[in-house]
Short mmCIF file of C-alpha atoms and ligand atoms in Angstrom, two decimals:
data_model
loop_
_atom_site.label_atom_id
_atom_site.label_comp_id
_atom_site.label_asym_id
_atom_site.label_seq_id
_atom_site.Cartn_x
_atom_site.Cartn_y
_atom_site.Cartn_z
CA UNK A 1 0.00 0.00 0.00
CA UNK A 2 0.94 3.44 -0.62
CA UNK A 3 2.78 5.18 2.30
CA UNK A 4 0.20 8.15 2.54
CA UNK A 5 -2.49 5.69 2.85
CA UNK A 6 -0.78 4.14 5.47
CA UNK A 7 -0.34 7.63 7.17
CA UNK A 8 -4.09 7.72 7.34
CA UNK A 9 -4.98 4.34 8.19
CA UNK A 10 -2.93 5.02 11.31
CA UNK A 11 -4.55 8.40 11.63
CA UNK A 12 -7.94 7.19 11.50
CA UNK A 13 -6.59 4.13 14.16
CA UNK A 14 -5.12 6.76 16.14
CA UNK A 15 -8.00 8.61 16.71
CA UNK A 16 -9.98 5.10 17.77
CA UNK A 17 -7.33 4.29 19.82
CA UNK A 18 -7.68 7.89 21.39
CA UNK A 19 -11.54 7.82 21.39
CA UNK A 20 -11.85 4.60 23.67
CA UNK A 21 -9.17 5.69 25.79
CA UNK A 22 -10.80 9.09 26.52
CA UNK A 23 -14.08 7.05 26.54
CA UNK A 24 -13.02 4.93 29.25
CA UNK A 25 -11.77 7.93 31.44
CA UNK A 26 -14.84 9.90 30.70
CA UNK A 27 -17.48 6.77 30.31
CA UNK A 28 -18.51 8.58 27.18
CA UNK A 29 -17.68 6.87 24.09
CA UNK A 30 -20.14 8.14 21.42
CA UNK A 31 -19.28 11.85 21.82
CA UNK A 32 -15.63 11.22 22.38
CA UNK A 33 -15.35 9.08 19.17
CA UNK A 34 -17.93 11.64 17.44
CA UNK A 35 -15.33 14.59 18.32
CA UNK A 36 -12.19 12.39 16.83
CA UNK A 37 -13.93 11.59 13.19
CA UNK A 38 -15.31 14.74 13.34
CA UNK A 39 -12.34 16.60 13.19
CA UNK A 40 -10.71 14.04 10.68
CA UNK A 41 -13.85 14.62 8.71
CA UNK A 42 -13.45 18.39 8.99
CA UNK A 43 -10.19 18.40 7.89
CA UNK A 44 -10.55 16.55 4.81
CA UNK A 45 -13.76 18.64 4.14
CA UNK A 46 -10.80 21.57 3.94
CA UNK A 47 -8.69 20.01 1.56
CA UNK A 48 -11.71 19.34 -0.89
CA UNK A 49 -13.17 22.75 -0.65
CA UNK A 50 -9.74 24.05 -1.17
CA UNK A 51 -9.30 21.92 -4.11
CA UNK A 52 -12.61 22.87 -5.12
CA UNK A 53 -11.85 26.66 -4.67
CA UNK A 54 -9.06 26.37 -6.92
CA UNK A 55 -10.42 24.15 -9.59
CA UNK A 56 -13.08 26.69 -9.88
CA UNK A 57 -11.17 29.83 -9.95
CA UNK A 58 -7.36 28.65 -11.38
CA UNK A 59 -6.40 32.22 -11.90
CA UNK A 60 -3.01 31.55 -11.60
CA UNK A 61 -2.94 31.05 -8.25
CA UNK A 62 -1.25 27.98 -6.80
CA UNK A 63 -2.46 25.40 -6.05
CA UNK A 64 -2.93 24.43 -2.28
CA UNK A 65 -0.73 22.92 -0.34
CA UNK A 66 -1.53 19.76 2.12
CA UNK A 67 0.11 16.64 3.75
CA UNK A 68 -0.62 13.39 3.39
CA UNK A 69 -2.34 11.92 0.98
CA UNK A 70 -4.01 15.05 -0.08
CA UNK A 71 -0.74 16.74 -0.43
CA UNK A 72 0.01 13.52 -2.89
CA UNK A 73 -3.70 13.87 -4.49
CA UNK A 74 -2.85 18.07 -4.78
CA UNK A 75 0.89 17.29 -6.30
CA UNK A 76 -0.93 14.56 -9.15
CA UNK A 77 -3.28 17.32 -10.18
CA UNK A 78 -0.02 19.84 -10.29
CA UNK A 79 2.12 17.30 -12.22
CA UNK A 80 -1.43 16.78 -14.87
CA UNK A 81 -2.09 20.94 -15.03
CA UNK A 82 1.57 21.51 -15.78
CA UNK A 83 1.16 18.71 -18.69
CA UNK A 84 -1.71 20.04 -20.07
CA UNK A 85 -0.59 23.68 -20.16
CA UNK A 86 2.78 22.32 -22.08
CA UNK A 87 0.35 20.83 -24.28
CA UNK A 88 -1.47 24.02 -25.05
CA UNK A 89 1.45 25.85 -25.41
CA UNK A 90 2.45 22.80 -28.10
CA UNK A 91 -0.74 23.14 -29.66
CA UNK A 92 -1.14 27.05 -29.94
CA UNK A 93 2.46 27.14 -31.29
CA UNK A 94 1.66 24.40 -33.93
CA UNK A 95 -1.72 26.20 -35.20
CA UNK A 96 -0.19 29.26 -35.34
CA UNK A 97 2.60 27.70 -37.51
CA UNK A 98 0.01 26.04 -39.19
CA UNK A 99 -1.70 29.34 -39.84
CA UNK A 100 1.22 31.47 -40.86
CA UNK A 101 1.89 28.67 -43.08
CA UNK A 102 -1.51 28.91 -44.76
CA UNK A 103 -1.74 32.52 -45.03
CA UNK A 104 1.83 32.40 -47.00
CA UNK A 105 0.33 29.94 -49.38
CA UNK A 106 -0.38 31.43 -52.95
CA UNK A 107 -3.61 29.01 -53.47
CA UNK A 108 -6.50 29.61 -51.59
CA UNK A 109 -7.36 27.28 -48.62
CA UNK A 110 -11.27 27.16 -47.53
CA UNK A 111 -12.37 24.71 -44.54
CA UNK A 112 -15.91 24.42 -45.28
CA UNK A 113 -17.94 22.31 -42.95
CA UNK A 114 -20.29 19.17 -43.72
CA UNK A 115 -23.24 21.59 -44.90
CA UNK A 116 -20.91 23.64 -47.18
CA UNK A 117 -20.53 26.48 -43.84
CA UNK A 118 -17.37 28.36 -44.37
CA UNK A 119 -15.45 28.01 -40.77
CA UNK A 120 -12.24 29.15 -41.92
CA UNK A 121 -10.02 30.67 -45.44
CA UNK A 122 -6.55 31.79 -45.68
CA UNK A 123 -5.80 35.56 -47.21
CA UNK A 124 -5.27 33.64 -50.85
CA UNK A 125 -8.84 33.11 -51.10
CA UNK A 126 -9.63 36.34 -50.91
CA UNK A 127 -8.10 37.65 -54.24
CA UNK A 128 -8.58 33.78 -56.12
CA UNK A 129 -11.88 33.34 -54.56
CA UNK A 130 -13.71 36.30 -53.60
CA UNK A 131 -13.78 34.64 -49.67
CA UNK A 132 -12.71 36.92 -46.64
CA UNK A 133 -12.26 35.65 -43.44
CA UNK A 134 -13.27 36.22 -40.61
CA UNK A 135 -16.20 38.36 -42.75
CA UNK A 136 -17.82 35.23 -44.59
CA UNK A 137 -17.39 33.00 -41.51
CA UNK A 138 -20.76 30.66 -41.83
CA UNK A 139 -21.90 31.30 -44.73
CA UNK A 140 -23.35 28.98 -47.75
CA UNK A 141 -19.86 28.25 -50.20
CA UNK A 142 -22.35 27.93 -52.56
CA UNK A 143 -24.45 31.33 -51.84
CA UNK A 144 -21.12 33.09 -52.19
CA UNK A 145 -19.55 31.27 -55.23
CA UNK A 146 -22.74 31.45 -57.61
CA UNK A 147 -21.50 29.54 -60.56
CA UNK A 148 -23.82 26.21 -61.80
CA UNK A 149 -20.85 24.65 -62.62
CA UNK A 150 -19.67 24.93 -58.69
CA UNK A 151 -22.90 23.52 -57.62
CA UNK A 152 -23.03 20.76 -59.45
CA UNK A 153 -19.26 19.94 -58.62
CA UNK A 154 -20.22 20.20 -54.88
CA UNK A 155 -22.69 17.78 -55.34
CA UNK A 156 -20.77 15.62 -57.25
CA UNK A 157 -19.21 12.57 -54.74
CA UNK A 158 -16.24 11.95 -57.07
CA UNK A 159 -14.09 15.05 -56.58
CA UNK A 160 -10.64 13.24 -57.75
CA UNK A 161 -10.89 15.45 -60.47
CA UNK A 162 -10.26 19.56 -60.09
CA UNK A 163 -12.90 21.82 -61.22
CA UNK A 164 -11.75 25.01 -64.00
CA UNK A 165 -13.40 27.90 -64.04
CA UNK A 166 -12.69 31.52 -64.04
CA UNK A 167 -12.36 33.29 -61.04
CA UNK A 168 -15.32 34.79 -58.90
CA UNK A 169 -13.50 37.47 -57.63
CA UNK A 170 -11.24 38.62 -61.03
CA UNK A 171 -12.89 37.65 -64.29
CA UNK A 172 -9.33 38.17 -65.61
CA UNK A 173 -8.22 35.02 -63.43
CA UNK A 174 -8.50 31.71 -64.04
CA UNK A 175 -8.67 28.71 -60.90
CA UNK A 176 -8.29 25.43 -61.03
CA UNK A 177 -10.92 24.20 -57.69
CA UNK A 178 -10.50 20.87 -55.69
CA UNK A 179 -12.43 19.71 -52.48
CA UNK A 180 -10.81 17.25 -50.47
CA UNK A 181 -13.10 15.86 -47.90
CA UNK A 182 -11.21 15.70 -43.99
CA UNK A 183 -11.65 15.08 -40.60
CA UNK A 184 -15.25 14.38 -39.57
CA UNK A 185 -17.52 15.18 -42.64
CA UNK A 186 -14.92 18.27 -43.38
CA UNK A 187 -13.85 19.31 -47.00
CA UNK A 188 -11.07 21.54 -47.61
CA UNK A 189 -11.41 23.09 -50.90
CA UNK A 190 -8.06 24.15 -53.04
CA UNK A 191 -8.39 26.83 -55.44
CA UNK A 192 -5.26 27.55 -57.83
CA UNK A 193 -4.32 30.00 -60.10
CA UNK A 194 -3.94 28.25 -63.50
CA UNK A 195 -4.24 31.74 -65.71
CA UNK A 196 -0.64 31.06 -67.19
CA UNK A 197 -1.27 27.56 -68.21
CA UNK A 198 -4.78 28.67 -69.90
CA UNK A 199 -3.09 31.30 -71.55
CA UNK A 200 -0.68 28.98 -72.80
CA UNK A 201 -3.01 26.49 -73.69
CA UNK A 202 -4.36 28.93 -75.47
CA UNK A 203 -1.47 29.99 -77.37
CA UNK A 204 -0.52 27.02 -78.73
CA UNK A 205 -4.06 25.94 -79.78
CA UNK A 206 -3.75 29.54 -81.57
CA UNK A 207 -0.17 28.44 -83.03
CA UNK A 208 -1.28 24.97 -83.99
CA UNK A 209 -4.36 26.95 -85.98
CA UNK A 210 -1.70 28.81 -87.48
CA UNK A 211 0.54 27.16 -88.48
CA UNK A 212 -2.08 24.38 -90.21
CA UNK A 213 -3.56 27.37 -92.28
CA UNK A 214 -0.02 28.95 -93.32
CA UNK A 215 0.72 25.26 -94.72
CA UNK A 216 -2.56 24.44 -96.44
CA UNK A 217 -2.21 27.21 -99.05
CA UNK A 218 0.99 26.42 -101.07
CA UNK A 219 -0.42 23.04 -100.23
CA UNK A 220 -3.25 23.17 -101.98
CA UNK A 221 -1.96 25.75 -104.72
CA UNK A 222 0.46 22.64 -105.23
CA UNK A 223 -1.89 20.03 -105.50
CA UNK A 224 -4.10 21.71 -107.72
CA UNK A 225 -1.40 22.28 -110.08
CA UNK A 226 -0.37 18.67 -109.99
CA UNK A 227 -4.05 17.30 -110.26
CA UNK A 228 -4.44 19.85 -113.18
CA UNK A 229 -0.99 18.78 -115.12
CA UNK A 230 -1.89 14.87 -114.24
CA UNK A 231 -5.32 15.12 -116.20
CA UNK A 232 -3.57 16.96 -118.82
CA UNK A 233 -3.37 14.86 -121.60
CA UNK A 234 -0.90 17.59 -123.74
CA UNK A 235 1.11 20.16 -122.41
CA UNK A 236 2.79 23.00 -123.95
CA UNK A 237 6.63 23.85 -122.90
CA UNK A 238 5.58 27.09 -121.72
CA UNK A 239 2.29 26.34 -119.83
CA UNK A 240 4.30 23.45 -118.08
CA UNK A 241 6.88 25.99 -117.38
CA UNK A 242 4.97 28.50 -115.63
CA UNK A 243 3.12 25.90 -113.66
CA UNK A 244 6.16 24.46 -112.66
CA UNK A 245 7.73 28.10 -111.43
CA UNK A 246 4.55 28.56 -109.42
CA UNK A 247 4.71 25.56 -107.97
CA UNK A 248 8.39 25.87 -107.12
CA UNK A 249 7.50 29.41 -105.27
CA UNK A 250 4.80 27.43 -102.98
CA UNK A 251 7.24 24.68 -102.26
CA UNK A 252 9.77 27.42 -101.39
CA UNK A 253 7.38 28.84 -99.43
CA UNK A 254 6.61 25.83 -97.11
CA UNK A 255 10.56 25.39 -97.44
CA UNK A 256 11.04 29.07 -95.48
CA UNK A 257 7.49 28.53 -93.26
CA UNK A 258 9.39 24.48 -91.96
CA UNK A 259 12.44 26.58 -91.57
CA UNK A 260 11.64 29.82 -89.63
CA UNK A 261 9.24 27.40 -87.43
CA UNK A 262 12.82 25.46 -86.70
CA UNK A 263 14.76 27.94 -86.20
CA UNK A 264 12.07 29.19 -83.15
CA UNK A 265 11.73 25.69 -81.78
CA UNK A 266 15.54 25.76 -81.46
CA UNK A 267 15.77 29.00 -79.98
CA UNK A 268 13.11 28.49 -77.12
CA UNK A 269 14.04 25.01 -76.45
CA UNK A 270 17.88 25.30 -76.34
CA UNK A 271 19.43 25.89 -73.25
CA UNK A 272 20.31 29.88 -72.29
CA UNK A 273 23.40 31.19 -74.30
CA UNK A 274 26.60 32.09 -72.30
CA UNK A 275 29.29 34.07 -73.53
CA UNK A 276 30.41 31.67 -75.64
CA UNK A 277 31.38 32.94 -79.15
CA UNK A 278 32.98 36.30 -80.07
CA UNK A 279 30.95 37.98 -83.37
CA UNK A 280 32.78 39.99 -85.67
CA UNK A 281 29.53 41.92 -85.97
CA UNK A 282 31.34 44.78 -88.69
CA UNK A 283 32.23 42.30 -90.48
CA UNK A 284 28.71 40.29 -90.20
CA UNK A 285 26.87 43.61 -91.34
CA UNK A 286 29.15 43.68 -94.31
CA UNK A 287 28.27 40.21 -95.56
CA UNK A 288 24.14 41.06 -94.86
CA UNK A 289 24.80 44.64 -96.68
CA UNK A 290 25.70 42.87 -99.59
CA UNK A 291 22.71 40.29 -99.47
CA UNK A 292 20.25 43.59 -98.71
CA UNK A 293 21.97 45.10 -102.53
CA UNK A 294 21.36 41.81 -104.07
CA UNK A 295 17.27 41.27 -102.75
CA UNK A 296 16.89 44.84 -103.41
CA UNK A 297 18.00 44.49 -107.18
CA UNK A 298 15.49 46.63 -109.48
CA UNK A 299 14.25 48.57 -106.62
CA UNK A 300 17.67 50.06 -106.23
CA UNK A 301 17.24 51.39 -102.47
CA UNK A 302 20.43 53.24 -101.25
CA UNK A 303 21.74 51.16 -98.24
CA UNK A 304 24.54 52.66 -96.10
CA UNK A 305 26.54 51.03 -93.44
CA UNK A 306 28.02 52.31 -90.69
CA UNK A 307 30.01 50.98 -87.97
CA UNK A 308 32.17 50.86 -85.31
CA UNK A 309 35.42 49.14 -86.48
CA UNK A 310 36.60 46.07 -84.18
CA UNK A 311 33.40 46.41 -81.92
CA UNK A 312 32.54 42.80 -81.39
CA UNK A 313 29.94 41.03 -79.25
CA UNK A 314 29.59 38.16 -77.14
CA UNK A 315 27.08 35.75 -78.61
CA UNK A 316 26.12 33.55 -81.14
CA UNK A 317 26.89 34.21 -84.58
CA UNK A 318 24.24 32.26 -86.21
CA UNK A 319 21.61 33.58 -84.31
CA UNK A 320 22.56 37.09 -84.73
CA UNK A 321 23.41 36.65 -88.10
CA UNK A 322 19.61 35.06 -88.55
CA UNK A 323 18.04 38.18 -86.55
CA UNK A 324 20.28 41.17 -87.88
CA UNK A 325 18.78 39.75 -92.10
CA UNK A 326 15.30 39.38 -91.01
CA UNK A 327 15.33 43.01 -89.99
CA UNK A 328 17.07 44.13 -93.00
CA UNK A 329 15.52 41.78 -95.26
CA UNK A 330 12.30 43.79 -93.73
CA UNK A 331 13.61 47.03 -94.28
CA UNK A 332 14.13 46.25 -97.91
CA UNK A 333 10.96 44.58 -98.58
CA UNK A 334 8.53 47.46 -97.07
CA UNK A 335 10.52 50.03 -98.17
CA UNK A 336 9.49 51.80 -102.37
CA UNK A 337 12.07 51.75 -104.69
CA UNK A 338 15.05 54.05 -104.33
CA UNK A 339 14.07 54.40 -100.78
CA UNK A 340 17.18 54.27 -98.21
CA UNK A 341 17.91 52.31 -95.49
CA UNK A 342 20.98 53.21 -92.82
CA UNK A 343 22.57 50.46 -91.11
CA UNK A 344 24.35 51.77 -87.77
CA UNK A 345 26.51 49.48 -85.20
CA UNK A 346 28.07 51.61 -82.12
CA UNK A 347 28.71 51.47 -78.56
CA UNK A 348 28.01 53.82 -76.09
CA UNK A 349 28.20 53.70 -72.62
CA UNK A 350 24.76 51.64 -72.34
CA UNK A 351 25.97 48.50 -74.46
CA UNK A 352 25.84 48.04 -78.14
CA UNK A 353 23.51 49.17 -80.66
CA UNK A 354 22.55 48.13 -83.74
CA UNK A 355 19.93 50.43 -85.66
CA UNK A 356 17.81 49.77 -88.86
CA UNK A 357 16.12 52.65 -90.10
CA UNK A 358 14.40 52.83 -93.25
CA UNK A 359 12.26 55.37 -95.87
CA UNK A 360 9.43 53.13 -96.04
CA UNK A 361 5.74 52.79 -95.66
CA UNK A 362 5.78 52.96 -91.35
CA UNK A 363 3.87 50.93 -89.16
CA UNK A 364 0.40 52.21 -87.49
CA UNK A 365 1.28 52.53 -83.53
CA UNK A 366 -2.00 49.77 -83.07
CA UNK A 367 0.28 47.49 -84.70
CA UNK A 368 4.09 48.03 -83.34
CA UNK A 369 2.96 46.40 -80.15
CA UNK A 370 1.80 42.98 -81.79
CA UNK A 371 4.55 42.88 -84.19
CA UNK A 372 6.81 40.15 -82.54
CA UNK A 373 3.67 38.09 -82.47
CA UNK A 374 4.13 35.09 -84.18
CA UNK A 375 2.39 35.05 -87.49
CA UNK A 376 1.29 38.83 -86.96
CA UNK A 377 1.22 40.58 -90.38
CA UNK A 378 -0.04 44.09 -90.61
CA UNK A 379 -0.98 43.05 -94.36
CA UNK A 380 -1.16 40.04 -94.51
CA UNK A 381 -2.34 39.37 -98.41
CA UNK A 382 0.80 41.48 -99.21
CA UNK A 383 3.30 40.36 -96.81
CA UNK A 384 2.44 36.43 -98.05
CA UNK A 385 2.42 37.55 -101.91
CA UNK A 386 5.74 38.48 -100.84
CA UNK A 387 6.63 35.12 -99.72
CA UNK A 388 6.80 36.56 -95.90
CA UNK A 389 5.49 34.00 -93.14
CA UNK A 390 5.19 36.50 -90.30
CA UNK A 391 7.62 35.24 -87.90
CA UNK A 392 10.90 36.74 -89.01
CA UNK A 393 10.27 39.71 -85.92
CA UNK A 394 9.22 36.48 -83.35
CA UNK A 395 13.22 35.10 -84.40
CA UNK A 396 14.19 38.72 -84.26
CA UNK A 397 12.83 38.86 -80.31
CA UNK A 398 13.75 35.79 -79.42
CA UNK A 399 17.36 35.69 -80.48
CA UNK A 400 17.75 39.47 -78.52
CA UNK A 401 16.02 37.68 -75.41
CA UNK A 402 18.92 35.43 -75.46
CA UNK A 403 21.20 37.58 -75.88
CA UNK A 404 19.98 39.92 -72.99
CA UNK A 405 19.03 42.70 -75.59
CA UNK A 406 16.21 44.54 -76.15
CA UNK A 407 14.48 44.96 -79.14
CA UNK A 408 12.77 48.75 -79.75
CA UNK A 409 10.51 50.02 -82.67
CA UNK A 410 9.25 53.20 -83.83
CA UNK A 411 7.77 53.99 -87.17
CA UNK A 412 5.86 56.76 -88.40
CA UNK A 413 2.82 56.01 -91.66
CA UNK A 414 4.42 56.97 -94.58
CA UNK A 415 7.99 58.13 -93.46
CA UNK A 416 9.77 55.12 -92.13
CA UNK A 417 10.78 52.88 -89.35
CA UNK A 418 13.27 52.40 -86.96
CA UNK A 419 14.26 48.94 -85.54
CA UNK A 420 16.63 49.62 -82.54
CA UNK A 421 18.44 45.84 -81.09
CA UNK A 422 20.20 47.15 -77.64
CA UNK A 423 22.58 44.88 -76.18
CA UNK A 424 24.11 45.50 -72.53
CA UNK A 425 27.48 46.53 -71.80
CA UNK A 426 28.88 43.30 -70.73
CA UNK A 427 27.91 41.64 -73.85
CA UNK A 428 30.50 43.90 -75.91
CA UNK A 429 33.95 42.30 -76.61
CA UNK A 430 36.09 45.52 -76.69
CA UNK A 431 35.85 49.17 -76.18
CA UNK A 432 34.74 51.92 -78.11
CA UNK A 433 36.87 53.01 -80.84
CA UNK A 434 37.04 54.98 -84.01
CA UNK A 435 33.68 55.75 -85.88
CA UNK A 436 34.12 54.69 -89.43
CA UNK A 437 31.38 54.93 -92.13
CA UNK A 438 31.05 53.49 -95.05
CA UNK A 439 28.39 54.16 -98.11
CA UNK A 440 27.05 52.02 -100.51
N1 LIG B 501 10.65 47.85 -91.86
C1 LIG B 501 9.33 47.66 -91.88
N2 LIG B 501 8.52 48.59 -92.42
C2 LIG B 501 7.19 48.40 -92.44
N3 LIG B 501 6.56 47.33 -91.96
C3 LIG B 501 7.32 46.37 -91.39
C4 LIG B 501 8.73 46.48 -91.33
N4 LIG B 501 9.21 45.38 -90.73
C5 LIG B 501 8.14 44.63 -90.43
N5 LIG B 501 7.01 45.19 -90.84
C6 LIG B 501 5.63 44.68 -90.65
O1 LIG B 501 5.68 43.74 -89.60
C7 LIG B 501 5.13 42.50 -90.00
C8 LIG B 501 5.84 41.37 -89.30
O2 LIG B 501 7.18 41.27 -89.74
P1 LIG B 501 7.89 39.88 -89.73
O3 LIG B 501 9.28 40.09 -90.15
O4 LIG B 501 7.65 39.26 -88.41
O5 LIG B 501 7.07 39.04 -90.80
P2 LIG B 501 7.13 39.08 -92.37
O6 LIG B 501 8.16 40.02 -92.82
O7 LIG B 501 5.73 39.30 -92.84
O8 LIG B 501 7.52 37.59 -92.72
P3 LIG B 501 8.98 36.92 -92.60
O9 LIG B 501 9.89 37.90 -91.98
O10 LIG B 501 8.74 35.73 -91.77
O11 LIG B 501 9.33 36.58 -93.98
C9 LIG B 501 5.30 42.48 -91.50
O12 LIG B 501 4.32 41.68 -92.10
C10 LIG B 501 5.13 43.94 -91.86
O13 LIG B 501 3.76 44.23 -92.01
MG1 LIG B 502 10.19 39.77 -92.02
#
């Protein structure tokens, strides 16, 4: 037995002992014996009113202290009050984590209870979901997310799969919603932002569209041709001729649309450049001057060069080489006959710039924005008649991405345009030196 029971056996034996003692001096028993267990009685009447005193107040106070086995009964409840408040404190500090934790998060979070109640949201939900907390605390998820599509999905009992619909609280946004059920007839419901993966969804859906209807015209110019010269029983030299030249240009076509679509799949998918080549770009321009003269021919437009002997860049050559012609080629292509076009390469303190400016038609402002835009034409009938595909600017923007450059364009309807590629200073291979020119 336990020593403080023993302690009170003996107490309680003690006072019998005492009780028929007295009893026998005093030849009364009852009222001796009642006096003994009445003070025993009293005593542990004390100890459970002050246990009940402090059970009912706690306010920090102590609690009591006693011998005995009360004193052992008072120090269990001590050990069990100090073990729940480390508990608490273990709890508090783990939903506050919790919470901190949940308000960081950049998807909304929504405890929502078995009737659809909202008991709880994190700040997320708010801009994703239109749900503030503690404002919207108890109220219907479905009262406050009015969509049919939502409503049915709550009442769905397969939610493995996430709903998609635009957002209730930004039309602009779109979420990607999931309810998880928890706990006792709880549901936590997810809500993501999925507005860049739409987007790109979107964008290549628009591509693939693209792309198909770029490819079915030579196509079908070409098959019509060869149907027509297949159910021709004679031909004439010249008629075969000129169908065959036609034809050529639409296979040439698809030739430049399979290689310009290459050339961007290489350049998004390939890993970032470093500064691994050094480009000769004077002597680069020189090279694409030449080419300009040679695709200008008839129209005779008067193309200067001008640029910065020995400034070189870090890059790659192909690339720029493939970015630096598409702009010219451009140049030369919108611009009338006889119009100019001034090729500049300098450094300043900035970086490297290379300038294309031209005398021709201009771009409208509505359009300079979109112009990098793969397959964006401003005329389109006339840029494909001139065997353009629309994504020589899209190369152009890409190839300055990697590169750290920017590309900048300003035009004016019926003066010209300017096509500005500026590369930072840490890109250029060697200082500024002599300006030399150079007219052609
Ligand atoms: N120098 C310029 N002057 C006027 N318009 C221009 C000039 N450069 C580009 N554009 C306009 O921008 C559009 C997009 O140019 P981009 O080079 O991307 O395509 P493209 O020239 O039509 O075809 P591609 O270059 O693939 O052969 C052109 O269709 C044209 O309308
Ligand atoms: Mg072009």
């Amino acid at each position: 037995m336990h020593p403080s029971l023993w302690r009170e056996v003996w107490t309680l034996a003690g006072i019998a002992l005492a009780s028929l003692v007295l009893g026998a001096i005093t030849g009364r028993y009852f009222i001796v014996a009642a006096i003994g267990f009445g003070l025993y009685i009293a005593a542990t009447l004390r100890h459970i009113y002050r246990l009940h005193q402090w059970l009912h107040h706690r306010d920090g106070r102590e609690i009591p202290d006693a011998g005995g086995l009360w004193g052992d009964v008072f120090n269990e409840f001590r050990k069990l009050i100090k073990q729940a408040g480390q508990r608490e404190d273990q709890l508090t500090d783990m939903l506050t984590r919790f919470q901190s934790a949940a308000a960081a998060m950049p998807d909304a979070v929504v405890i929502v209870s078995e009737d659809d109640d909202i008991e709880w949201a994190n700040p997320a939900s708010a801009t994703l979901l239109g749900i503030r907390f503690p404002r919207d605390t108890g109220m219907r998820l479905g009262n406050l997310l009015r969509d049919p599509e939502l409503a049915e999905y709550l009442e769905r009992h397969d939610l493995t799969e996430p709903l998609e619909l635009p957002s209730p609280a930004n039309a602009e946004l779109a979420v990607s919603l999931q309810i998880i059920p928890f706990g006792s007839r709880r549901k936590l419901l997810l809500a993501r932002d999925i507005t860049r993966l739409v987007r790109l969804e979107q964008m290549r859906r628009i591509f693939v569209a693209n792309v198909s209807h770029e490819m079915r015209t030579p196509l079908t110019v070409l098959t019509g041709f060869l149907e027509t010269l297949r159910d021709m029983k004679h031909v004439r030299p010249e008629e075969l001729s000129k169908h065959m030249n036609t034809m050529y240009d639409q296979a040439t076509r698809m030739q430049r649309l399979v290689d310009d679509l290459l050339m961007l799949s290489k350049l998004e998918t390939a890993p970032p450049r470093r500064h691994d080549e050094v480009v000769d770009v004077p002597a680069l321009l020189a090279g694409l001057k030449e080419q300009a003269e040679l695709l200008s021919g008839e129209a005779r437009h008067r193309i200067t060069l001008e640029t910065q002997p020995g400034l070189r860049l870090l890059g790659s050559r192909e690339e720029l080489h493939s970015a630096f012609s598409n702009l010219i080629n451009n140049a030369v292509r919108y611009t009338p006959a006889g119009g100019e076009i001034a090729l500049r390469w300098w450094a300043d303190a900035d970086g490297a710039r290379f300038t294309v400016r031209d005398t021709g038609e201009g771009i409208a402002p509505e359009h300079i924005p979109h112009l990098t835009e793969r397959f964006y034409r401003v005329d389109t009938a006339r840029s494909r008649a001139s065997g353009g595909t629309g994504l020589g600017l899209s190369i152009v923007k890409h190839v300055l991405l990697r590169h750290d450059a920017r590309l900048d364009i300003e035009s004016e309807i019926g003066k010209g345009s300017t096509f500005l590629c500026a590369f930072p200073a840490n890109r250029v291979a060697q200082a500024p030196a002599l300006v030399h020119s150079q007219a052609g």
